[in-house]
GROMACS .gro file of C-alpha atoms in nm:
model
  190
    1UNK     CA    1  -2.595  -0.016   0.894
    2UNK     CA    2  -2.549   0.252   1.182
    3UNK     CA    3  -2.388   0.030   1.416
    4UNK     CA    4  -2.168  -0.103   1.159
    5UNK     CA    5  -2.066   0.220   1.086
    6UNK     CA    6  -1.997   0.265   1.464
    7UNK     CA    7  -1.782  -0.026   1.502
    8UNK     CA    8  -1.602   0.105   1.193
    9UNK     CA    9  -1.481   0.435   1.324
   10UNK     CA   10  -1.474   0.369   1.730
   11UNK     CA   11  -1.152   0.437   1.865
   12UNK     CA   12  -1.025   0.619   1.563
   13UNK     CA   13  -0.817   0.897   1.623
   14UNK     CA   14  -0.571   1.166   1.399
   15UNK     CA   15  -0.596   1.275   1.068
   16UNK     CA   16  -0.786   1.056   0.876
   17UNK     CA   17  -0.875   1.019   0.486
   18UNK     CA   18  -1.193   0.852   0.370
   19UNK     CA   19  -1.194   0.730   0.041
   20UNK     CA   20  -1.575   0.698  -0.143
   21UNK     CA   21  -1.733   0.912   0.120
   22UNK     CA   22  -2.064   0.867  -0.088
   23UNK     CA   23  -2.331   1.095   0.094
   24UNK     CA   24  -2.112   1.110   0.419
   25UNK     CA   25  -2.325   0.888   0.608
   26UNK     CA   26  -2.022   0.846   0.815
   27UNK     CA   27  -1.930   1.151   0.948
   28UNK     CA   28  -2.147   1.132   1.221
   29UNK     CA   29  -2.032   0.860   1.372
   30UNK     CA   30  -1.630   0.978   1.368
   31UNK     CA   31  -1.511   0.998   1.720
   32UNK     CA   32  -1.382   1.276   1.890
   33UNK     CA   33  -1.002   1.221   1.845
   34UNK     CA   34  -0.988   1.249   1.495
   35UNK     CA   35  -0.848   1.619   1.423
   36UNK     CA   36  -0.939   1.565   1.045
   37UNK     CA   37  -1.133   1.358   0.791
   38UNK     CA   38  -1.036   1.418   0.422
   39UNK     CA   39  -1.319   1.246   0.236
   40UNK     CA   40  -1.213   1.162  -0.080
   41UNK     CA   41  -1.592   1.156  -0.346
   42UNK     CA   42  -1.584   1.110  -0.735
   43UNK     CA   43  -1.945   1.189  -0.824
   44UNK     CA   44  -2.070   1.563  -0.796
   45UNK     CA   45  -2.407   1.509  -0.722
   46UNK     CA   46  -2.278   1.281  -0.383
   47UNK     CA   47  -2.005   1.507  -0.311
   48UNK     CA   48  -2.244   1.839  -0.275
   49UNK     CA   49  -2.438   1.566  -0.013
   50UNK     CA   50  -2.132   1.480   0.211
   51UNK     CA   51  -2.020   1.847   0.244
   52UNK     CA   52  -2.351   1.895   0.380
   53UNK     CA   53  -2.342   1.619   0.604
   54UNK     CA   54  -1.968   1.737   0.668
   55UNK     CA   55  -2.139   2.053   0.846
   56UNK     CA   56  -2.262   1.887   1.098
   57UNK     CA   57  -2.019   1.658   1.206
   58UNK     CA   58  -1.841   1.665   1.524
   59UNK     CA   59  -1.529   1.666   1.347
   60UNK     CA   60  -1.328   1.880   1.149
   61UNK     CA   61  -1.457   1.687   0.747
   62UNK     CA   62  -1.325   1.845   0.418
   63UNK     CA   63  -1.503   1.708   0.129
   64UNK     CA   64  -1.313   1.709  -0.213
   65UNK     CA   65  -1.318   1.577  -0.582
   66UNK     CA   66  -1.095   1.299  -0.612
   67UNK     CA   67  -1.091   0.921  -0.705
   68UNK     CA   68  -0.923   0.600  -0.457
   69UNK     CA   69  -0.655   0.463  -0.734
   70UNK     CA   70  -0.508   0.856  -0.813
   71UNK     CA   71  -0.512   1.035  -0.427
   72UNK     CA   72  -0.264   1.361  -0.455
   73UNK     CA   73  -0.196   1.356  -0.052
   74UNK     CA   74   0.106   1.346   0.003
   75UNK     CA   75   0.283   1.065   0.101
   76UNK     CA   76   0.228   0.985   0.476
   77UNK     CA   77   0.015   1.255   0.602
   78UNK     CA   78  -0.255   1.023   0.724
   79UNK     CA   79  -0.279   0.811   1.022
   80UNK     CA   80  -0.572   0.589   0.944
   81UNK     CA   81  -0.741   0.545   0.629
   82UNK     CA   82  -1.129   0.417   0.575
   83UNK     CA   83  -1.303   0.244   0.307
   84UNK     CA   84  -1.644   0.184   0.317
   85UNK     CA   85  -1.903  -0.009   0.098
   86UNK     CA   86  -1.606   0.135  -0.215
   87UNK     CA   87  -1.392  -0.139  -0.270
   88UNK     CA   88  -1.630  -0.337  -0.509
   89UNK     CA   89  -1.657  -0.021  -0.704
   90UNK     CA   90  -1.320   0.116  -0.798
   91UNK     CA   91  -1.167   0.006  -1.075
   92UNK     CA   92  -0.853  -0.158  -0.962
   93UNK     CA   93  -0.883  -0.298  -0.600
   94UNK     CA   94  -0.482  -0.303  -0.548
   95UNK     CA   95  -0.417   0.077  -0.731
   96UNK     CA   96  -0.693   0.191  -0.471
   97UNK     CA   97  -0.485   0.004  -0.206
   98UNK     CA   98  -0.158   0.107  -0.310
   99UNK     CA   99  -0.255   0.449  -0.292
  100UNK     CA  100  -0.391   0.390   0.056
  101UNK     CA  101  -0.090   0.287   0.193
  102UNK     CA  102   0.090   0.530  -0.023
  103UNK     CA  103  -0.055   0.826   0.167
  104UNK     CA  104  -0.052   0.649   0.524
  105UNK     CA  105   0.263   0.697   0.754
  106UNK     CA  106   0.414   0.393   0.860
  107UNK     CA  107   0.239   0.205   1.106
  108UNK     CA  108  -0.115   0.356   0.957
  109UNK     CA  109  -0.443   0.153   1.025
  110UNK     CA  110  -0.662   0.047   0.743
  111UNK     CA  111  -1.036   0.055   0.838
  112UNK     CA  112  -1.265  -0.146   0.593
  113UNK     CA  113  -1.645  -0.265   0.589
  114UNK     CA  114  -1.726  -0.409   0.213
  115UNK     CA  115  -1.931  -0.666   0.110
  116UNK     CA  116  -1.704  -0.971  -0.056
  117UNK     CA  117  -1.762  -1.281  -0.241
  118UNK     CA  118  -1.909  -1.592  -0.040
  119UNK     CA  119  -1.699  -1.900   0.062
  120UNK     CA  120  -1.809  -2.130  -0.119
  121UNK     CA  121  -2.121  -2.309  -0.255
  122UNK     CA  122  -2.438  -2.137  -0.492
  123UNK     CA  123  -2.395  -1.811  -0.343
  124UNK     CA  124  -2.074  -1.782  -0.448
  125UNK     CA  125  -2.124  -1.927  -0.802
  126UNK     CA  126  -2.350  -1.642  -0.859
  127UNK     CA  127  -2.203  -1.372  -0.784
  128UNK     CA  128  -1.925  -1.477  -0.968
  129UNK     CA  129  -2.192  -1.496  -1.297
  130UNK     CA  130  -2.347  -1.153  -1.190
  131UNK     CA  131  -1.999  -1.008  -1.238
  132UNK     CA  132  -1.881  -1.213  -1.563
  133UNK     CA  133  -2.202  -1.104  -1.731
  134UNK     CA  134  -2.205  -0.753  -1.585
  135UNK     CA  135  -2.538  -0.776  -1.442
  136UNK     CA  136  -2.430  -0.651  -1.087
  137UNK     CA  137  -2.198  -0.395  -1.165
  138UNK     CA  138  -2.462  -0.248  -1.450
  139UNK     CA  139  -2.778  -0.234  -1.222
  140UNK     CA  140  -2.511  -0.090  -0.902
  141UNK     CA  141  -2.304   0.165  -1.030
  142UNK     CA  142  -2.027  -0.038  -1.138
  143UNK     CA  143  -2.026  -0.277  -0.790
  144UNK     CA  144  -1.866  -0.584  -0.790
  145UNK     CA  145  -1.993  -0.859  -0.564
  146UNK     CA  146  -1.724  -1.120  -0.609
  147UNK     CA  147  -1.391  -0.935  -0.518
  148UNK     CA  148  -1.224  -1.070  -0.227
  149UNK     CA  149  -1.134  -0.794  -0.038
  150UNK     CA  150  -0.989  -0.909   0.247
  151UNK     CA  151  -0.724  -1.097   0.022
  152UNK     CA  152  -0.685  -0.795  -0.167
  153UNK     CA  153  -0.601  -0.570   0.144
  154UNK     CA  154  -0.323  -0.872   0.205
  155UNK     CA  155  -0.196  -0.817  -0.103
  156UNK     CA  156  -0.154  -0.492  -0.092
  157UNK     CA  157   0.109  -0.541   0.250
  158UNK     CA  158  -0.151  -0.442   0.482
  159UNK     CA  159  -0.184  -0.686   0.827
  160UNK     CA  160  -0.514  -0.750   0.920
  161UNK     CA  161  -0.529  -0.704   1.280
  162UNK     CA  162  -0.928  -0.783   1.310
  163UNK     CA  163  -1.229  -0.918   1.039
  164UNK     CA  164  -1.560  -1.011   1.114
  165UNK     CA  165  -1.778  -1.132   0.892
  166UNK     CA  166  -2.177  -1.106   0.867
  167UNK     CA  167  -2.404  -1.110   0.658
  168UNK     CA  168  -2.614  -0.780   0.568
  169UNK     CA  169  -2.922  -0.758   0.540
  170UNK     CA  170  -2.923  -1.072   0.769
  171UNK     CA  171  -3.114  -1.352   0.632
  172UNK     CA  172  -3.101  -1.507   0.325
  173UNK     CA  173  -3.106  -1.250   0.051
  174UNK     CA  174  -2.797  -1.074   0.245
  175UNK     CA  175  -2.455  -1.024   0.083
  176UNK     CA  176  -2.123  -1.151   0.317
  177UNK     CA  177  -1.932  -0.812   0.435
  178UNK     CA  178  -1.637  -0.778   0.611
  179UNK     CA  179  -1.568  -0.492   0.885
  180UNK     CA  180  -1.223  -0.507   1.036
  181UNK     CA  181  -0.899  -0.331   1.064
  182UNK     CA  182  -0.539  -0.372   0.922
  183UNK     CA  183  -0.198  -0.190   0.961
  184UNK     CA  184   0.045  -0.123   0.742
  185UNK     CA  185   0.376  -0.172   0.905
  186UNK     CA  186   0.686   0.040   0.821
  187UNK     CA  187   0.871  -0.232   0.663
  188UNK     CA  188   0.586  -0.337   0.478
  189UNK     CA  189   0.598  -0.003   0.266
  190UNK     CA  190   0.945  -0.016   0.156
   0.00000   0.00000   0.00000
């Protein structure tokens, strides 16, 4: 997952807000031009973890309590926005959004790597069951493995500008992810 994360962040730069921050296994891999990261982290015990990985990052990180669908940023203070491996877990994808582009000034980038439901076929079929009967999100802290994200992030009025997908862990157990980027554009937000 390293490199994904590096393709995630590279060429990020301003103040950015990180919604989920989990353990902040990203932190180390935000670039130099970022002058802030405001990780966003619901659960205490993960939250004490990312402020120590927020130590030694080579950026500015401030860790804080806080959930993706209620942000109290104001609005617009952010330039770019991440969400990593978080999207399956909130409660409502397009609050989470909404808030997103809420707090992001016009023009803001949306950075996103999530896993998302397949195309098509078995695959698909079952994740769709491991969700209806609540296997998934029971077992994975309330994951969801049959949200499409990428339409979501549509919804919501962002552009996506770039999406790759892959599959990870590669082979044939591995779920499909997305990693790209989208904008919000200042018309878009009115």
């Amino acid at each position: 997952m390293r490199e994904h994360r590096i393709e995630l962040l590279a060429g990020l730069s301003g103040r950015v807000i990180e919604v989920g921050a989990g353990n902040g296994l990203n932190f180390a891999h935000y670039p130099e031009g970022v002058t802030e990261v405001v990780a966003i982290e619901p659960e205490r015990h993960l939250r004490e973890r990312a402020r120590r990985e927020a130590q030694r990052a080579g950026v500015p990180v401030h860790v804080v309590d806080g959930v993706a669908d209620a942000l109290v940023e104001p609005d617009g203070s952010f330039d770019a926005a991440v969400a990593s491996l978080v999207l399956c877990s909130v409660p409502d994808q397009g609050a989470a959004l909404a808030e997103l582009a809420r707090v992001l000034r016009p023009g803001g980038e949306l950075r996103f790597y999530e896993h998302v439901v397949s195309r098509g076929g078995p695959r698909r079929a079952v994740q769709h069951r491991l969700d209806a009967w609540r296997i998934w999100p029971t077992l994975v802290g309330g994951c969801h493995v049959s949200r499409d994200t990428g339409a979501a992030i549509e919804a919501a009025g962002f552009y996506v500008e770039r999406c790759r997908r892959l599959r990870f862990p590669p082979g044939l157990l591995g779920l499909p992810h997305v990693i790209g980027s989208a904008r919000l554009s200042g018309a878009r937000r009115a």
